[in-house]
Amino acid sequence: MNIENLKNKALKNERLSVEEIFFLIQQLRNKNKQEIYKAADEVREKFMGNLIYLRGIIEFSNYCRKSCDYCGINSKVKDVKRYRIDEDEILKACHELKRNGQTTVVLQSGEDLFWTKEKMGSLIERIKKETDLAITISVGEREEDVYLYWKQCGMDRYLIRFETSNKEVFEKIHPDDNYEERIECIKTLKRIGVQTGSGFMIGLPFTDDWDIARDIDFCRELDLDMIGIGPFIANPLTPLKDNGVKHDIDFITGIISILRLANPMAHIPATTAFDVVLDHEGRQLALKRGANVFMPNSTPQKYRIDYQLYPDKPCVDESAGDCANCVVGRILSIGREIGKGPGHSIKTINN
Ligand code: 5AD
Ligand code: FES
């Protein structure tokens, strides 16, 4: 087993084994980081090209019915001012992000049942009609008929992370959730033909390198269209406040690289949490080491302070326009270009 062989497998889109993925993680821990980064960049270029797609994220409600042990907006956190952005203001933010060259809107919230099947449905319809943006929804676990209805209203994609493929750990840190049900949600979305994104956190308590290897392989097994991962950052307002680890940016961006080698055809975003580990550099590094998507924060500025799933989240003082400009600079600085199309899954739809 060596990195060159595994890269050649990836270039043929052959599935790596969990043992091979684990081997790569150990190489990353030891010495051969640069070779892994280079391999991932080559595989990214071959399958996904040089364009970086922008998905503007609007965090439209921080109400949540659940109490995940790591999350700063979980229902038990009292120090958070709860907000919901109304439909007209969401629409305004969608028009703005479109003007700023972002071709997808990601609507994310806590699990907020105020946004019923019908209310979300009419929001989706209105956004599609007025902007024709690609629409990604990320509002947690719902029934199949709800997902199906939203698809009929114009939803293109859905994001729902499995967080960890270790069932015991999953259930320990999700007091309201059942592992099988979470996985069912992901499989349902795939089955009904919604482009599906999922992923996990790196460095959750009670996990080790074998867990990371299995998480990466599980993304492949699920045949995901998009894969979002990021470091777990301990939040002082939550039960896991004392369970944080100090992250090494070269390790966590290397996990992006291995994720790419194991999933050549998935869209992989450089997620916001990478910037927590290396301020204003983390996301570029992820893009240079296997990622191909950037999700600028397009939430109106005044709400941002109240949507901090983890501490030190970047861009809280910035406006949507600030982030839009900043992102362009960051992408051009690494010699890549911005995708003008919707950047749909290359597995399901031609761009
Ligand atoms: N650290 C890192 N990521 C977190 N998320 C939630 N809380 C944290 C945290 N403390 C991630 C979860 C969730 C996504 C929206 O944000 O993976 O799915
Ligand atoms: Fe928000 Fe740079 S991406 S300020």
Tab-separated table of C-alpha atoms and ligand atoms in Angstrom, residues 280 283 294 315 318 322-323 326-327 330, ligand 2:
chain	number	residue	atom	x	y	z
A	280	HIS	CA	-9.037	33.668	7.193
A	283	ARG	CA	-11.012	27.628	3.899
A	294	PHE	CA	-17.414	27.749	-0.897
A	315	CYS	CA	-17.836	36.804	9.634
A	318	GLU	CA	-19.521	41.366	8.376
A	322	ASP	CA	-18.619	42.027	2.758
A	323	CYS	CA	-18.476	38.236	2.636
A	326	CYS	CA	-14.091	38.733	0.427
A	327	VAL	CA	-14.872	35.327	-1.020
A	330	ARG	CA	-9.970	34.476	-1.564
B	2	FES	FE1	-16.918	36.590	5.420
B	2	FES	FE2	-14.263	36.784	4.511
B	2	FES	S1	-15.795	35.317	4.045
B	2	FES	S2	-15.457	38.207	5.700
